[in-house]
mmCIF file of C-alpha atoms in Angstrom:
data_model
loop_
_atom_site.group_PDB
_atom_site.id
_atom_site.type_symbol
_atom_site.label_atom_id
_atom_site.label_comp_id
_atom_site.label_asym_id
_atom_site.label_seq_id
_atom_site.Cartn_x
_atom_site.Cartn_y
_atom_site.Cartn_z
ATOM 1 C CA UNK S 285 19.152 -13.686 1.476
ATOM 2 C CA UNK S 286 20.415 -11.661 -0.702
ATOM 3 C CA UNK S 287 19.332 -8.135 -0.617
ATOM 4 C CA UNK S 288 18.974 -5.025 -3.294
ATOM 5 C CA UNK S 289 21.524 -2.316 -2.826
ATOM 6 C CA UNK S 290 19.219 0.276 -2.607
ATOM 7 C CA UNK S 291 18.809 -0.525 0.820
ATOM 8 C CA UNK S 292 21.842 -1.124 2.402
ATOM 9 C CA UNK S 293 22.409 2.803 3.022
ATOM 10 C CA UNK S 294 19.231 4.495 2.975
ATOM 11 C CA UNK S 295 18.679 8.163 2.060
ATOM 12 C CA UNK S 296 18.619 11.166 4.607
ATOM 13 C CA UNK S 297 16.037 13.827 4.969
ATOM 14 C CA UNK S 298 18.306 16.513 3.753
ATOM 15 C CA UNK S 299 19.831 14.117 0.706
ATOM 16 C CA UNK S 300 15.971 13.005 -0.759
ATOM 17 C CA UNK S 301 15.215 16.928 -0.221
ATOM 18 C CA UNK S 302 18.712 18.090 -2.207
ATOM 19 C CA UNK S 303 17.336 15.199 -4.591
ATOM 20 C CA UNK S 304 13.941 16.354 -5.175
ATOM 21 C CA UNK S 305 14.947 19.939 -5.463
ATOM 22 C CA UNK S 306 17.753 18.759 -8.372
ATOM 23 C CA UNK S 307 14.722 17.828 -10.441
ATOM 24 C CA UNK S 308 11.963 19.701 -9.944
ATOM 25 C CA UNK S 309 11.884 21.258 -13.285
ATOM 26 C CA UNK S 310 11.985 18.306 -15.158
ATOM 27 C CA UNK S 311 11.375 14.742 -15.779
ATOM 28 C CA UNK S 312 7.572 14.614 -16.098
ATOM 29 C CA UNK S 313 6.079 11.607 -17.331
ATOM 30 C CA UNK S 314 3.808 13.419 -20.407
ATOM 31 C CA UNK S 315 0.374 12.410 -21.603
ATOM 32 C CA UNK S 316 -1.034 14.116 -24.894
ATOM 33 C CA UNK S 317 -1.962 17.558 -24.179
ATOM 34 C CA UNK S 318 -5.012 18.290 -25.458
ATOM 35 C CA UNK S 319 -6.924 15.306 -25.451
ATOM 36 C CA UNK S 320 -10.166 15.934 -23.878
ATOM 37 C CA UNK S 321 -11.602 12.465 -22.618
ATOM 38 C CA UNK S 322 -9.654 10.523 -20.374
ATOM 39 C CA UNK S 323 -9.249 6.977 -22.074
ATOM 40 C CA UNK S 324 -11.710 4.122 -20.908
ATOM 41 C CA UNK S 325 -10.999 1.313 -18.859
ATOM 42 C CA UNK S 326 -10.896 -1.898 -21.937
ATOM 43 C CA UNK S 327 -13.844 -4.352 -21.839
ATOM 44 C CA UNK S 328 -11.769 -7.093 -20.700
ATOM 45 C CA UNK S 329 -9.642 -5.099 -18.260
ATOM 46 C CA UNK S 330 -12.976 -4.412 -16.555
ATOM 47 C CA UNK S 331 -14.332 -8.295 -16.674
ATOM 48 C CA UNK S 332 -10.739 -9.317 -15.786
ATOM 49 C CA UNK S 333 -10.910 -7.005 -12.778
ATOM 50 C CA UNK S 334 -14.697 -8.067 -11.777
ATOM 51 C CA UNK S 335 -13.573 -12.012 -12.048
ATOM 52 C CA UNK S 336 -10.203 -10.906 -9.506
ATOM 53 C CA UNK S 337 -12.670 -9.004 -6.946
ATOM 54 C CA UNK S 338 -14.760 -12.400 -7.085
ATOM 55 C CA UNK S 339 -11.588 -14.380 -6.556
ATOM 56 C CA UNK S 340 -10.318 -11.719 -3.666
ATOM 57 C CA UNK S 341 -13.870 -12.845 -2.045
ATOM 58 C CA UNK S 342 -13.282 -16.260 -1.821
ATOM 59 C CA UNK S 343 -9.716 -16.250 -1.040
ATOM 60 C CA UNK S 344 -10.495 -13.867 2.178
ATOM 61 C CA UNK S 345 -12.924 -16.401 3.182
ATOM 62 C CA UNK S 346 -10.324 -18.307 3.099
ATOM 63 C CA UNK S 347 -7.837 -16.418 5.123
ATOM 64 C CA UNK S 348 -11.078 -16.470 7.562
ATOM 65 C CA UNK S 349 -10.758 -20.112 8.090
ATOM 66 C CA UNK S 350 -6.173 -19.820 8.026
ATOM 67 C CA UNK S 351 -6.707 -17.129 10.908
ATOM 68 C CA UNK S 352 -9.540 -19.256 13.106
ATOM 69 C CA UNK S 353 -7.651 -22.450 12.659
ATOM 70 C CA UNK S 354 -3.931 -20.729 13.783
ATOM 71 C CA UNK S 355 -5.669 -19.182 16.968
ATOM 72 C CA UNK S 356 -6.540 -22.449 18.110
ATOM 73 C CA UNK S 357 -3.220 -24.790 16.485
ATOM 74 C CA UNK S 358 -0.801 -21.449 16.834
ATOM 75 C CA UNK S 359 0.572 -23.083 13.709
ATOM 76 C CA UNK S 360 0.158 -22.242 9.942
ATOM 77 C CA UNK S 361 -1.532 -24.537 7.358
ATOM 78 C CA UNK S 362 0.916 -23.481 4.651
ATOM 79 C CA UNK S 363 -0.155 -26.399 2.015
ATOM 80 C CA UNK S 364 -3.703 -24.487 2.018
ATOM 81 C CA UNK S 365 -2.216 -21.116 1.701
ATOM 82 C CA UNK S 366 -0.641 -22.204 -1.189
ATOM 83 C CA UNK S 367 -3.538 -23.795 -2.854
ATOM 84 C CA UNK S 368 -6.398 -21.259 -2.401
ATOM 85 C CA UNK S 369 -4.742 -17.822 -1.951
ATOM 86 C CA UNK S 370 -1.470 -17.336 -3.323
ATOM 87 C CA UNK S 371 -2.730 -17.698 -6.402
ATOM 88 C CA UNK S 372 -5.000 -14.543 -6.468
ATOM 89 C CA UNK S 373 -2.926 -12.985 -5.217
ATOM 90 C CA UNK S 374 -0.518 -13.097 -7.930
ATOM 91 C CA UNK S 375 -3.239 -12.771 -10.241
ATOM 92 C CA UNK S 376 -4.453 -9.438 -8.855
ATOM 93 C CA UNK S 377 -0.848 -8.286 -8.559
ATOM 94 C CA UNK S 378 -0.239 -7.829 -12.596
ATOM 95 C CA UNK S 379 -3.376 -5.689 -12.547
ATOM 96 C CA UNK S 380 -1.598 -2.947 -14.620
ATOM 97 C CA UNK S 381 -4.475 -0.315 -13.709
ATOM 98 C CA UNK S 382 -4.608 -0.780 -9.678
ATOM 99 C CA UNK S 383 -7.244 2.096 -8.713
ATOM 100 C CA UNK S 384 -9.710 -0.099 -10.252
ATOM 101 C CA UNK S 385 -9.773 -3.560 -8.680
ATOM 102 C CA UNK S 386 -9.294 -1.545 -5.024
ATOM 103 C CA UNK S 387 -12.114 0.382 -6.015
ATOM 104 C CA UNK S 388 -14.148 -2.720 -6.463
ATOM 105 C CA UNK S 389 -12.969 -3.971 -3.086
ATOM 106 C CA UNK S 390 -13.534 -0.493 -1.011
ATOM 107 C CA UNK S 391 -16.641 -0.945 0.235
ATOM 108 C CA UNK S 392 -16.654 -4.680 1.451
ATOM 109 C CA UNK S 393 -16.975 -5.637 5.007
ATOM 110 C CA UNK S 394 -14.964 -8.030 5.778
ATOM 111 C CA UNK S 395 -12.312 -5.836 6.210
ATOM 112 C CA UNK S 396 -10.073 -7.773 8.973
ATOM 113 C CA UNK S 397 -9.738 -10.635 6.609
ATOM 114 C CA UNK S 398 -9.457 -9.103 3.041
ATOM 115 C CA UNK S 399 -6.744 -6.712 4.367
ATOM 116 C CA UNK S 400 -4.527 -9.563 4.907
ATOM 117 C CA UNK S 401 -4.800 -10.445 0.750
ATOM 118 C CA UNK S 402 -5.206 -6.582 0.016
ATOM 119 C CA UNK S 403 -1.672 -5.957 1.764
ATOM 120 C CA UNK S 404 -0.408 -8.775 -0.356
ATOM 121 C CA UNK S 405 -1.266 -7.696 -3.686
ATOM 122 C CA UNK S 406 0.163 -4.268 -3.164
ATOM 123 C CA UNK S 407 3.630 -5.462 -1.491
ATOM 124 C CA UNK S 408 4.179 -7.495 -4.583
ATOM 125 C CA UNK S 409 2.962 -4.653 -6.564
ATOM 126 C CA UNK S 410 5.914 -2.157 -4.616
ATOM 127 C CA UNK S 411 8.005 -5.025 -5.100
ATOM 128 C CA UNK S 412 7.868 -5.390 -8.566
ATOM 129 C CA UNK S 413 8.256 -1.286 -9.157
ATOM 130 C CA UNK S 414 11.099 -1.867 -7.187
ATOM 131 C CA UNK S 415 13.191 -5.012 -9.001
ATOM 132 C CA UNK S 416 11.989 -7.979 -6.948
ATOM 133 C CA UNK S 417 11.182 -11.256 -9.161
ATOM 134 C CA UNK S 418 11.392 -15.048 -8.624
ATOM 135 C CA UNK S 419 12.102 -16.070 -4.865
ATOM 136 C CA UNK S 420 12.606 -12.639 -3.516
ATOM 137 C CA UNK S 421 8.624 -11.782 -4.604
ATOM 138 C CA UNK S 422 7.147 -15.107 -3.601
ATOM 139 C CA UNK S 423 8.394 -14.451 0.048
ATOM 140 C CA UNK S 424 7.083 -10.578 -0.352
ATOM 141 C CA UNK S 425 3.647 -12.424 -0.795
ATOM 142 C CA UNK S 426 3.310 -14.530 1.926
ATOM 143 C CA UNK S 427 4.698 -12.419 3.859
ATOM 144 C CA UNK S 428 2.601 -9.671 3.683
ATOM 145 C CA UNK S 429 -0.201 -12.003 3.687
ATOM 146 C CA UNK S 430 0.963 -12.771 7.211
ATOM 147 C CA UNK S 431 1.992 -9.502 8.670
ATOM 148 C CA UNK S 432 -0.898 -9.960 10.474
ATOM 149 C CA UNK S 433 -1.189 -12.975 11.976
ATOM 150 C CA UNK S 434 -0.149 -12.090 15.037
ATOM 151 C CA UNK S 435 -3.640 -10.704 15.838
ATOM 152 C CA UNK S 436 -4.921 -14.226 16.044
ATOM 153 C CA UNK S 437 -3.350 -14.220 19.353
ATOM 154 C CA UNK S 438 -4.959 -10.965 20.538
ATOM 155 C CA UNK S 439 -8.733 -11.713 22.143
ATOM 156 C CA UNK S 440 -11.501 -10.911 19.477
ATOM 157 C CA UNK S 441 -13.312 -8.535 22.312
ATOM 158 C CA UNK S 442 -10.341 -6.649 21.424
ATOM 159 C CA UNK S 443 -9.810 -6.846 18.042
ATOM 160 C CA UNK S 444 -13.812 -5.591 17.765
ATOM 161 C CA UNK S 445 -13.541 -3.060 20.387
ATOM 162 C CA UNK S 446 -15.432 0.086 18.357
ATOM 163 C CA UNK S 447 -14.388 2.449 21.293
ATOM 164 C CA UNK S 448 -10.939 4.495 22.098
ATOM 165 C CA UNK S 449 -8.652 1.078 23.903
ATOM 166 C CA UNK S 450 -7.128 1.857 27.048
ATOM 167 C CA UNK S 451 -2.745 2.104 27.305
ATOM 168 C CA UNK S 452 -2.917 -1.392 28.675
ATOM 169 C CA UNK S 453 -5.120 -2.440 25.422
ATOM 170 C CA UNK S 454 -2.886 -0.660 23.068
ATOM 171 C CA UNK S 455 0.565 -2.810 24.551
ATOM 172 C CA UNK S 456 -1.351 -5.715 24.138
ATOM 173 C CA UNK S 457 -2.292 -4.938 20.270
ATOM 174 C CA UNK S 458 0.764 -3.955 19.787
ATOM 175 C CA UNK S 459 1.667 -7.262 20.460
ATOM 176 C CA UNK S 460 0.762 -8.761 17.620
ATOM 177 C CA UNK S 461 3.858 -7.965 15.853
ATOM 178 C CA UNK S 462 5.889 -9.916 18.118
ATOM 179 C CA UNK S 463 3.350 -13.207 18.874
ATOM 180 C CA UNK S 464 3.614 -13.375 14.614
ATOM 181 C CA UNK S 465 7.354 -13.831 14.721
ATOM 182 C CA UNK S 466 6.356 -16.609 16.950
ATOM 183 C CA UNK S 467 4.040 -18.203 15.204
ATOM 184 C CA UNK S 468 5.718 -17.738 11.781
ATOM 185 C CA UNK S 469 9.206 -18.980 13.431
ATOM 186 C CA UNK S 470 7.130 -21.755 14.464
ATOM 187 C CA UNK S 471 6.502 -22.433 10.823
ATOM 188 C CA UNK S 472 8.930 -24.637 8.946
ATOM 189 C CA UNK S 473 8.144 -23.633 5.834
ATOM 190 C CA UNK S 474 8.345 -19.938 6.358
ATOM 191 C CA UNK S 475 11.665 -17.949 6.477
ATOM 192 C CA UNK S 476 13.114 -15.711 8.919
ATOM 193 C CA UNK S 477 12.308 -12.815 6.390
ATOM 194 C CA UNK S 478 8.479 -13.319 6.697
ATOM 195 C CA UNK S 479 8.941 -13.747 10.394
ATOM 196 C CA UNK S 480 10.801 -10.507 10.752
ATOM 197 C CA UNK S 481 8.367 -8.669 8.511
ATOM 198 C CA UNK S 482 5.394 -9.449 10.853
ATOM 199 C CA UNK S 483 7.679 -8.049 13.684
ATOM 200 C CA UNK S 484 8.843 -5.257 11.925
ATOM 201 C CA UNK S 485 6.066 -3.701 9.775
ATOM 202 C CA UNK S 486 5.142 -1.214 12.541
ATOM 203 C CA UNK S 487 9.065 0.262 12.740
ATOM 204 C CA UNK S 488 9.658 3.736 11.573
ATOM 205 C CA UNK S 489 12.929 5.077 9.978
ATOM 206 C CA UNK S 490 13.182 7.097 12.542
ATOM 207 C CA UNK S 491 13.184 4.547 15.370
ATOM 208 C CA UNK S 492 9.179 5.913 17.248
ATOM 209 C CA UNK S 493 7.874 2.301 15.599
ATOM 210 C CA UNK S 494 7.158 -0.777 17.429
ATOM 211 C CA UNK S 495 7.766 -2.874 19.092
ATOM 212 C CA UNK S 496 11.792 -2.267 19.345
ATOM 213 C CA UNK S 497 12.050 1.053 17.808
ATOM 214 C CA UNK S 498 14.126 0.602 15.287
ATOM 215 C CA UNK S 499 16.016 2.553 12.850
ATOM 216 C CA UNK S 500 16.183 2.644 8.874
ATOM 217 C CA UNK S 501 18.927 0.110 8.342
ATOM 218 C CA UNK S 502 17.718 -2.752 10.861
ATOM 219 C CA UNK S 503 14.471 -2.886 9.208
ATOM 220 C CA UNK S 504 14.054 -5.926 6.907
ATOM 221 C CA UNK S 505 13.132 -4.233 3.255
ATOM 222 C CA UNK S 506 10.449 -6.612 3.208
ATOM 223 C CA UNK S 507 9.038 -4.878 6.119
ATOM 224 C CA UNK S 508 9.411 -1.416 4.648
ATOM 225 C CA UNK S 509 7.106 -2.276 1.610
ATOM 226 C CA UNK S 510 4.654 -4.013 3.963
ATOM 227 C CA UNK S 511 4.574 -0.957 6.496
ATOM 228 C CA UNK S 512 3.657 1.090 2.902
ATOM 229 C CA UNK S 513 0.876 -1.065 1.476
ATOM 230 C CA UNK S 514 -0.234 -1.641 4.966
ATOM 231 C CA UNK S 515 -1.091 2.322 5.604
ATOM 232 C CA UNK S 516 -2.229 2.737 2.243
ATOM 233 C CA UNK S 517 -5.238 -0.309 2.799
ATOM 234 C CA UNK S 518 -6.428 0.636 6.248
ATOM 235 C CA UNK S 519 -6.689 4.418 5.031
ATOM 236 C CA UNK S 520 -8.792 3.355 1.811
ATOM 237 C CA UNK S 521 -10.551 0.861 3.563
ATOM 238 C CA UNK S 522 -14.045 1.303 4.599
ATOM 239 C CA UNK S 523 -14.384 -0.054 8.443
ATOM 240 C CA UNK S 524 -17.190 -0.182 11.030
ATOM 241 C CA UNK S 525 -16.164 3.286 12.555
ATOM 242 C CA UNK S 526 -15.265 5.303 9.604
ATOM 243 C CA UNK S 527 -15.740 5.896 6.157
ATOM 244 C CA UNK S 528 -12.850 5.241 3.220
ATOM 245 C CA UNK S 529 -10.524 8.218 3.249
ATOM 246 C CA UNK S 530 -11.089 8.836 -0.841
ATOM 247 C CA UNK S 531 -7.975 7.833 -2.885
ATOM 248 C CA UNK S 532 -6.244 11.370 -3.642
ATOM 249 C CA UNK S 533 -6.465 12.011 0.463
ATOM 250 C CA UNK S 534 -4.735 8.406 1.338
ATOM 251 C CA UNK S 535 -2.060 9.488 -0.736
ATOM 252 C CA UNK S 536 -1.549 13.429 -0.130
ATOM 253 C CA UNK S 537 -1.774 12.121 3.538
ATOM 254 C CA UNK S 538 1.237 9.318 2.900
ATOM 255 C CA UNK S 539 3.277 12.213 0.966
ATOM 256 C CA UNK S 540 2.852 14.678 3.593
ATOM 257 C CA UNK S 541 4.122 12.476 6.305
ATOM 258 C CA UNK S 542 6.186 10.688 4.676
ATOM 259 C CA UNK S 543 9.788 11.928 6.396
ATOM 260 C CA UNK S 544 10.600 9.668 8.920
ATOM 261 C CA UNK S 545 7.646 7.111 8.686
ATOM 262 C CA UNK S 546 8.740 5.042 5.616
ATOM 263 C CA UNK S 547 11.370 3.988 3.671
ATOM 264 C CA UNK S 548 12.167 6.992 1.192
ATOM 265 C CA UNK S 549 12.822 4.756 -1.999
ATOM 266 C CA UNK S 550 9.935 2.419 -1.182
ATOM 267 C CA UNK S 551 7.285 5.434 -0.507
ATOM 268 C CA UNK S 552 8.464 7.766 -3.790
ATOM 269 C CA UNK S 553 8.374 4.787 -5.881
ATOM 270 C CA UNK S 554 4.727 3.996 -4.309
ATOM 271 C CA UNK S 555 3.691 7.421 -4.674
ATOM 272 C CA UNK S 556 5.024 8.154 -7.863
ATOM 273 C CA UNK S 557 3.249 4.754 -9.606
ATOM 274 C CA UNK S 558 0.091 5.633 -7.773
ATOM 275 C CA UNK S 559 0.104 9.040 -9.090
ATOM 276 C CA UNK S 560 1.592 7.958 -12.641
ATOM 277 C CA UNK S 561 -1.516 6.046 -13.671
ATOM 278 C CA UNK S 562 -4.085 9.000 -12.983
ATOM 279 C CA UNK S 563 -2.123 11.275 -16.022
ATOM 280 C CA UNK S 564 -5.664 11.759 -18.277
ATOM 281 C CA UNK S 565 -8.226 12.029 -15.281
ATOM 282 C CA UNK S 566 -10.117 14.610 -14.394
ATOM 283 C CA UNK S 567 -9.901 16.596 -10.935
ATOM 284 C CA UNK S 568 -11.239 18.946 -8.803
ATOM 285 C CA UNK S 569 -8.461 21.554 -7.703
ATOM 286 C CA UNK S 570 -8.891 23.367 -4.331
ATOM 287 C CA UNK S 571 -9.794 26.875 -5.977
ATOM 288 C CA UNK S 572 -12.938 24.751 -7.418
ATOM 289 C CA UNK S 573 -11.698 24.624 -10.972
ATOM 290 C CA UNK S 574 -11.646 21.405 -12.817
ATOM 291 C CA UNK S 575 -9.116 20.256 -14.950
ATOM 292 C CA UNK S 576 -7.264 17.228 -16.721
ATOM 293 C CA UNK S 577 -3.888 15.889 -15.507
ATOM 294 C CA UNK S 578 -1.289 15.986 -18.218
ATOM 295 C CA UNK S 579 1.616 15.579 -17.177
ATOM 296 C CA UNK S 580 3.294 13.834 -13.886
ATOM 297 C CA UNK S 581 5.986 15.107 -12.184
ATOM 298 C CA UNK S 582 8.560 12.342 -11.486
ATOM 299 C CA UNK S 583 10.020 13.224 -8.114
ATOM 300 C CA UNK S 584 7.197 15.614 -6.789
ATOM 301 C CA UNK S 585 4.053 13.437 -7.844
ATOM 302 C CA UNK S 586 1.248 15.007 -6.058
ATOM 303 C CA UNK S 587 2.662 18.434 -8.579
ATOM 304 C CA UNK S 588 1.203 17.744 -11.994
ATOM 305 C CA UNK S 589 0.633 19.716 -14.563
ATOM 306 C CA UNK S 590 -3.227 20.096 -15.157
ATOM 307 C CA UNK S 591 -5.238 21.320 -17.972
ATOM 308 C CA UNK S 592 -7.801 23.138 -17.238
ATOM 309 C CA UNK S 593 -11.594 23.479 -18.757
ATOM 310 C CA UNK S 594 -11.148 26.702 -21.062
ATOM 311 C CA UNK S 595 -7.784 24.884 -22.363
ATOM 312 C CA UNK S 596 -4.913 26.646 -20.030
ATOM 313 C CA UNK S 597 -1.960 24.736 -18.802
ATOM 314 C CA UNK S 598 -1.357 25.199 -14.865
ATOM 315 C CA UNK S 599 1.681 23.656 -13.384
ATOM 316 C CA UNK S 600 1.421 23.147 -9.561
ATOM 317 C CA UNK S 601 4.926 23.121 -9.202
ATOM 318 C CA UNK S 602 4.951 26.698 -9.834
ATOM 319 C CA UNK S 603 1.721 27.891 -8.271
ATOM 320 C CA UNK S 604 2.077 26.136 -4.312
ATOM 321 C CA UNK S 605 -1.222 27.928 -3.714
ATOM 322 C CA UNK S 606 -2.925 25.415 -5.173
ATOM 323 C CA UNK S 607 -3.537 21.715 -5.069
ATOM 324 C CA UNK S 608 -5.384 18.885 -6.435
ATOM 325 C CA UNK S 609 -8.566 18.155 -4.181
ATOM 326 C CA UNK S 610 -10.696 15.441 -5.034
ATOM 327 C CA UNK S 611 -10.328 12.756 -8.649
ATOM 328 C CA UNK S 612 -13.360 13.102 -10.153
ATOM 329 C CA UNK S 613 -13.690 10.389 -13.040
ATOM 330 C CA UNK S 614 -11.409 7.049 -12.835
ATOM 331 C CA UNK S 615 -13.843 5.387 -15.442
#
């Protein structure tokens, strides 16, 4: 398959850093300063989004039934997936305002199933930021849908366990990655690209992944996004032993540890949407001041510029000191 260039020689810590530093005084992305109510989410946006959480429901039930029947056949009934869930999940995937339809799903608790579809939507979301159309995004949907499947082979005591698992416990998750090759390979309908991404979405660029430890360029890019929108879920995701981690943590979390985790072109591009679309919101900074985001800094996105309550423009590219705590209104 043919693959975007923007892979085939990925950046180094020093060359995004050189990067960033070339343009940190410029290229915001500017909303009207001044304006002093964030706009509201359209009518039909918000229907649109409430009919998508409905049809997320149903397809996870779905997934439900995909990942009961594989563990017993070890084989996937593609005709189904193709029928009942790839079709919400393109749906949900031209959501243009994101933060809302996950917000909607947050709280549910089914999370082992609707992570599967939730991991879906967003890899075709990356993938679209980042150029992918036609057959290229079709297989980024199914095969994030499937990064997991893997865990079907894994015994439910413990995929349920609540307490810390033992080092033997943790190989044997871990294996997941590697019994979804087999059970994608073992698909005829499925190509070697989903099969590596369930292999690979656990690598890190800087080879301390699993389960082979590799390094940037033997990564599938697939795999990159997936390893993205896979952290990004299980962070915002409320589970049975911990709350969601609210949305301006997952991603000052992602940014801060970003170096040598993910790809560096997948996870500015992710960050840099994520943060594009909250321009207009109100948030909390740490000194407990409140302010307005106004502006977006392109290639430092967690460093807007904010405007605050009594009108004054503070740009937190120039004051390090401070930092945006909490989003207050999304609505």
């Amino acid at each position: 398959m043919k693959q975007s260039n923007q892979y085939i020689t990925p950046l180094t810590h020093d060359e995004i850093d050189k990067l960033l530093d070339q343009y940190k005084d410029f290229d915001y992305t500017i909303a009207e300063i001044g304006a002093e109510k964030e706009k509201k989410l359209p009518r039909n946006m918000k229907e649109k989004i409430k009919e998508l959480t409905h049809g997320i429901d149903e397809a996870s039930a779905h997934v439900e039934e995909i990942f009961q029947y594989v563990r017993r056949k070890e084989e996937i009934p593609i005709k189904q997936v193709m029928n009942d869930i790839v079709p919400i999940i393109q749906q949900a995937s031209e959501v243009p305002h994101v933060y809302y339809l996950f917000k909607e799903l947050q709280d549910k608790d089914d999370y082992t199933y609707r992570h599967n579809i939730c991991v879906a939507v967003i890899s075709a979301m990356i993938g679209k930021w980042l150029g992918y159309n036609g057959e290229q995004l079709h297989e980024l949907e199914i095969a994030g849908l499937f990064h997991d499947i893997g865990k079907t082979r894994i015994p439910l005591y413990l995929l349920h366990k609540r307490g810390k698992l033992t080092s033997s416990e943790v190989d044997e998750m871990n294996k997941h990655t590697i019994y979804g090759y087999k059970i994608i390979q073992n698909t005829p309908s499925l190509s070697d690209a989903v099969a590596l991404s369930a292999l690979q979405h656990h690598e890190r660029m800087d080879g301390k992944g699993y389960p082979f430890q590799l390094r940037a360029k033997q990564i599938h890019p697939y795999a990159k996004i997936i390893n993205v929108a896979d952290v990004f879920h299980a962070l915002s995701s409320e589970r049975s032993y911990k709350k969601a981690v609210p949305f301006y943590q997952v991603i000052t979390h992602m940014n801060d540890t970003l170096h040598g985790r993910f790809d560096p072109v997948t996870i500015i591009t992710f960050l840099h949407k994520m943060t594009e679309m909250l321009v207009g919101k109100t948030v909390l900074l740490n000194n407990g001041q409140k302010g307005t985001i106004v502006m977006n800094n392109q290639y430092r996105p967690l460093r807007s510029v904010i405007q605050m309550e009594n009108g004054r423009i503070i740009d937190l590219q120039q004051q390090p000191e401070l930092h945006i705590e909490k989003v207050l209104t999304f609505i």
